[in-house]
mmCIF file of N, CA and C in Angstrom:
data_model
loop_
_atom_site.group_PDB
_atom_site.id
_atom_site.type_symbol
_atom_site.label_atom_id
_atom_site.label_comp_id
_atom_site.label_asym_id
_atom_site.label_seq_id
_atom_site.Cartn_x
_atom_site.Cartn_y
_atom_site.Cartn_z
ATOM 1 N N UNK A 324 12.705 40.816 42.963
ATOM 2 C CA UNK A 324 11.515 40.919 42.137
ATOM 3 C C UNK A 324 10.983 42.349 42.087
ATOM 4 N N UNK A 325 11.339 43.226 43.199
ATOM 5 C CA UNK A 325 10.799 43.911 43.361
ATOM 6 C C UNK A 325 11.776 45.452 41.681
ATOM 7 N N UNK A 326 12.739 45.157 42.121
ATOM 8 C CA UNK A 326 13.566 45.951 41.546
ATOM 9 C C UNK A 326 13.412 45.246 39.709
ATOM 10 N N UNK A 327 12.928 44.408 39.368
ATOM 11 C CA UNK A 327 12.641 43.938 38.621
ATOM 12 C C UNK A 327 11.217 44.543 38.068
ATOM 13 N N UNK A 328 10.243 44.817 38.321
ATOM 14 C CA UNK A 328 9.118 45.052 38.087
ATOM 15 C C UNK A 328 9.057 46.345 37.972
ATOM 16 N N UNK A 329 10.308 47.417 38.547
ATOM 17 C CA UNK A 329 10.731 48.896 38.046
ATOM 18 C C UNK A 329 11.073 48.967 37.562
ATOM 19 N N UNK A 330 12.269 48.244 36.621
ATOM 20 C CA UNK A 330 12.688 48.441 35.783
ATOM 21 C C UNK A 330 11.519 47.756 34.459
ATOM 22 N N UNK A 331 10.856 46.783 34.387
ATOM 23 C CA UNK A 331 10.613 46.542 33.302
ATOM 24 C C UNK A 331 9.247 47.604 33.072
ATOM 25 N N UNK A 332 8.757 48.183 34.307
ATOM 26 C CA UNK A 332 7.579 49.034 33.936
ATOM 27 C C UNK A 332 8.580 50.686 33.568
ATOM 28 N N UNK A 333 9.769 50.903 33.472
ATOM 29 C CA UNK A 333 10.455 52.181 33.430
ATOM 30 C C UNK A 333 10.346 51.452 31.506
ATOM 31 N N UNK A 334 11.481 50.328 31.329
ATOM 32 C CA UNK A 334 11.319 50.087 30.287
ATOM 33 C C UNK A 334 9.993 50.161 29.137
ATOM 34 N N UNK A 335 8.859 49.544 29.440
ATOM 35 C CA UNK A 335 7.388 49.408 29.004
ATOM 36 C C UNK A 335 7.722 50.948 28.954
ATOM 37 N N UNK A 336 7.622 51.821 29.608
ATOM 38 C CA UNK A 336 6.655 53.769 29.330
ATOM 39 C C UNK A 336 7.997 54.096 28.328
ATOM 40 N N UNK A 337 8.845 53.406 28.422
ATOM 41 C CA UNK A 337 9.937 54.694 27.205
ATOM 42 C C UNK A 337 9.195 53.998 26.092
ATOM 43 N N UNK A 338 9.515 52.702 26.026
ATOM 44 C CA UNK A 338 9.224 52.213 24.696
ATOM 45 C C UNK A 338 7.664 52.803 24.251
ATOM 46 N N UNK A 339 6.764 52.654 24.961
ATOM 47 C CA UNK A 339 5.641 53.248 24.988
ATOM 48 C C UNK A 339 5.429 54.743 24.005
ATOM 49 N N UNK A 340 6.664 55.844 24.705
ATOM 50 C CA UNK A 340 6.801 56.974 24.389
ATOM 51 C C UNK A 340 7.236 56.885 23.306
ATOM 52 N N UNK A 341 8.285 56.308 22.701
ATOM 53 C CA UNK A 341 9.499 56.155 21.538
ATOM 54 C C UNK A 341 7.921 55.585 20.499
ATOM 55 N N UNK A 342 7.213 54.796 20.971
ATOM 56 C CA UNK A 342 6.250 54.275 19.956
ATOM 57 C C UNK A 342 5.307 55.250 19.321
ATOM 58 N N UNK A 343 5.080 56.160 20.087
ATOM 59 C CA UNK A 343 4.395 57.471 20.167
ATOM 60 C C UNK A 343 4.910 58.477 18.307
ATOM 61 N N UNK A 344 6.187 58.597 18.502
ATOM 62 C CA UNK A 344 6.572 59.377 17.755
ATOM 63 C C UNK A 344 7.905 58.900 16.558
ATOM 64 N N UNK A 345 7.179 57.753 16.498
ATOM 65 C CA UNK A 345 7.743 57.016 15.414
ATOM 66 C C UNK A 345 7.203 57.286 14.162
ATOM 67 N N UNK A 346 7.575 57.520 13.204
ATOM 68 C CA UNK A 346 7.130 57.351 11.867
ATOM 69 C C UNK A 346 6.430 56.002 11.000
ATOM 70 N N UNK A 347 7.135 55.156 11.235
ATOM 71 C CA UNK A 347 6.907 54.115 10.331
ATOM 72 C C UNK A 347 6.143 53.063 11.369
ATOM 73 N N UNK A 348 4.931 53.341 10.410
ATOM 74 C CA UNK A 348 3.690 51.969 11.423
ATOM 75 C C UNK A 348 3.982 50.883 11.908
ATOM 76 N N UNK A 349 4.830 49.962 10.826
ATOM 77 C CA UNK A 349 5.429 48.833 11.467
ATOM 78 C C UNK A 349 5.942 48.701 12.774
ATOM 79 N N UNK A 350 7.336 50.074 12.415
ATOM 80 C CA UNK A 350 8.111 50.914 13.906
ATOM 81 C C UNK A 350 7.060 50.397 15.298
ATOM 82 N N UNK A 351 6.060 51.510 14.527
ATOM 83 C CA UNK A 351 5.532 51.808 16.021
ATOM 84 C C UNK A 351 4.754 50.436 16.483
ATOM 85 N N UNK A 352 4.249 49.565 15.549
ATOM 86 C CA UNK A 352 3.363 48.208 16.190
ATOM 87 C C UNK A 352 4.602 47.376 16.947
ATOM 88 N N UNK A 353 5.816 47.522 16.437
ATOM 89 C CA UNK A 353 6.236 46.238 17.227
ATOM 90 C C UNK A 353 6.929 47.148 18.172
ATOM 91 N N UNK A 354 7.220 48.600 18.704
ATOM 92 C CA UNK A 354 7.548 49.283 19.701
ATOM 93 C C UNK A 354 6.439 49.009 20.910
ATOM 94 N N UNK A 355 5.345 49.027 20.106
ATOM 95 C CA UNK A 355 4.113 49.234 21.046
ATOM 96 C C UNK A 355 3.872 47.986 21.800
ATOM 97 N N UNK A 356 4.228 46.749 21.051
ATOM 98 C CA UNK A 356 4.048 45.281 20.979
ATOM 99 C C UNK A 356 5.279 44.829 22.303
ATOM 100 N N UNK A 357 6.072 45.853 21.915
ATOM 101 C CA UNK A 357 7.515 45.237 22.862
ATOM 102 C C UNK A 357 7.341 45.815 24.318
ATOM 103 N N UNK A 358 6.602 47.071 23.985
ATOM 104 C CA UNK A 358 6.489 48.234 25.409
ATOM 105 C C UNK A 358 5.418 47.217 26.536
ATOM 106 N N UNK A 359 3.973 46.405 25.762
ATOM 107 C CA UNK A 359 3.016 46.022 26.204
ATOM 108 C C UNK A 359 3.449 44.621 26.994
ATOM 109 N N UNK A 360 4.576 44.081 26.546
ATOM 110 C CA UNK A 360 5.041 42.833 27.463
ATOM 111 C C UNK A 360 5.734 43.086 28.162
ATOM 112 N N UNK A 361 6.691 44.417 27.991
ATOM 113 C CA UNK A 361 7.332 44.600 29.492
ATOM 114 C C UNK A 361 6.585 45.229 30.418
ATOM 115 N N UNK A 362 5.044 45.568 30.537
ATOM 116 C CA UNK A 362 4.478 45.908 31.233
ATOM 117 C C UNK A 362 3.782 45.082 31.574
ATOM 118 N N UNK A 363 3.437 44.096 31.087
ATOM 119 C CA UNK A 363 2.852 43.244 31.322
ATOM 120 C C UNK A 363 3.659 42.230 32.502
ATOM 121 N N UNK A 364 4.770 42.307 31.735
ATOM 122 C CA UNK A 364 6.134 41.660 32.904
ATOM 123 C C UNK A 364 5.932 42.270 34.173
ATOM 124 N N UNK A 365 5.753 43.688 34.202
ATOM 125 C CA UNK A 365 6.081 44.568 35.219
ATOM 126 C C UNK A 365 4.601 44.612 36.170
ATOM 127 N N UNK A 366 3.834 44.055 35.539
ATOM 128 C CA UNK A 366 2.798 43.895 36.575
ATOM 129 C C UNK A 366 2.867 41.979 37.182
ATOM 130 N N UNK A 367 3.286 41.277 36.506
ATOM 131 C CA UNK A 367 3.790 39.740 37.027
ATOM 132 C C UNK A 367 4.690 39.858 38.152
ATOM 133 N N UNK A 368 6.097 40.532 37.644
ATOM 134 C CA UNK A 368 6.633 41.047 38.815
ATOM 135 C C UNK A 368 6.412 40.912 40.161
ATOM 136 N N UNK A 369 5.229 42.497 40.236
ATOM 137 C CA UNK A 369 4.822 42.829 41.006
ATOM 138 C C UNK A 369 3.426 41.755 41.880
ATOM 139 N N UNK A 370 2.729 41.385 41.163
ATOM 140 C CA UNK A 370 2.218 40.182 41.742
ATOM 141 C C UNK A 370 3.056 39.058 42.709
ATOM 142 N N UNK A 371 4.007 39.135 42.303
ATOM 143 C CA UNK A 371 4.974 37.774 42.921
ATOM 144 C C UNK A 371 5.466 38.768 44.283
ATOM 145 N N UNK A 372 5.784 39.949 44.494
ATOM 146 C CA UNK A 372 6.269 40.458 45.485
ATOM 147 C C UNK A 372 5.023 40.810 46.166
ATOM 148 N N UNK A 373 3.977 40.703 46.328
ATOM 149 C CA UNK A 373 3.137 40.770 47.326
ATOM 150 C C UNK A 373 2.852 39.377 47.271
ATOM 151 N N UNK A 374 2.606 38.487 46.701
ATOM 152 C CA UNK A 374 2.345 37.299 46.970
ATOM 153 C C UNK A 374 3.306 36.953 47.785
ATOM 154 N N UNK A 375 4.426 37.070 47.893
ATOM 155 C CA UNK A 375 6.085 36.745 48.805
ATOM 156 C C UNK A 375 5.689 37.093 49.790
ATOM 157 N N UNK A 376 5.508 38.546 49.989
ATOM 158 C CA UNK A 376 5.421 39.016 51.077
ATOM 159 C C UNK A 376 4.294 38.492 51.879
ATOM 160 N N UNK A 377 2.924 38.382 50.987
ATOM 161 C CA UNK A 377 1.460 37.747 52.052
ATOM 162 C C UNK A 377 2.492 36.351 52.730
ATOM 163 N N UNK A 378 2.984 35.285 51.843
ATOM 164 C CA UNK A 378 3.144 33.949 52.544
ATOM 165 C C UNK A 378 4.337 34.579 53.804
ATOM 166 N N UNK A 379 5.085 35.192 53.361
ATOM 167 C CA UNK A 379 5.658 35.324 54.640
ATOM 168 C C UNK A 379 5.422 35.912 55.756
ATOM 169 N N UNK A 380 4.160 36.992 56.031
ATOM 170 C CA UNK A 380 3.825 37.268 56.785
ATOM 171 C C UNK A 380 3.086 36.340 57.860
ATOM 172 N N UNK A 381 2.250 35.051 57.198
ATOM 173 C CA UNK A 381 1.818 34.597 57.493
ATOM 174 C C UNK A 381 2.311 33.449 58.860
ATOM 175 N N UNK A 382 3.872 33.918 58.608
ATOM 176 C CA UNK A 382 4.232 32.513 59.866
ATOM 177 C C UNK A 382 5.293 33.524 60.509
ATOM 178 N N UNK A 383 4.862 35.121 60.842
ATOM 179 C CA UNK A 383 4.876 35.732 61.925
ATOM 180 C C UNK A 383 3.978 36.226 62.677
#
């Protein structure tokens, strides 16, 4: 999960960037649209790997 939540937040900032310097509005809404769920992913991710980690700490 963990390696998961780097890559989709590496993914989210290019697309992010690429949305940046797009020409065509459409381009850039559904670049921007595509960048905002893999970051969004990339913070779910990351929720689940500290949540993992709290329960397992818990029964050491």
């Amino acid at each position: 999960m963990k390696t998961l939540s780097i890559i989709s937040y590496a993914i989210g900032c290019i697309l992010l960037m690429i949305s940046c310097f797009t020409v065509s509005i459409s381009l850039t809404w559904w670049l921007g649209g595509i960048a905002v769920a893999f970051l969004i992913g990339g913070c779910i991710f990351q929720f689940n790997v500290v949540k993992e980690s709290q329960h397992h700490n818990r029964y050491y």
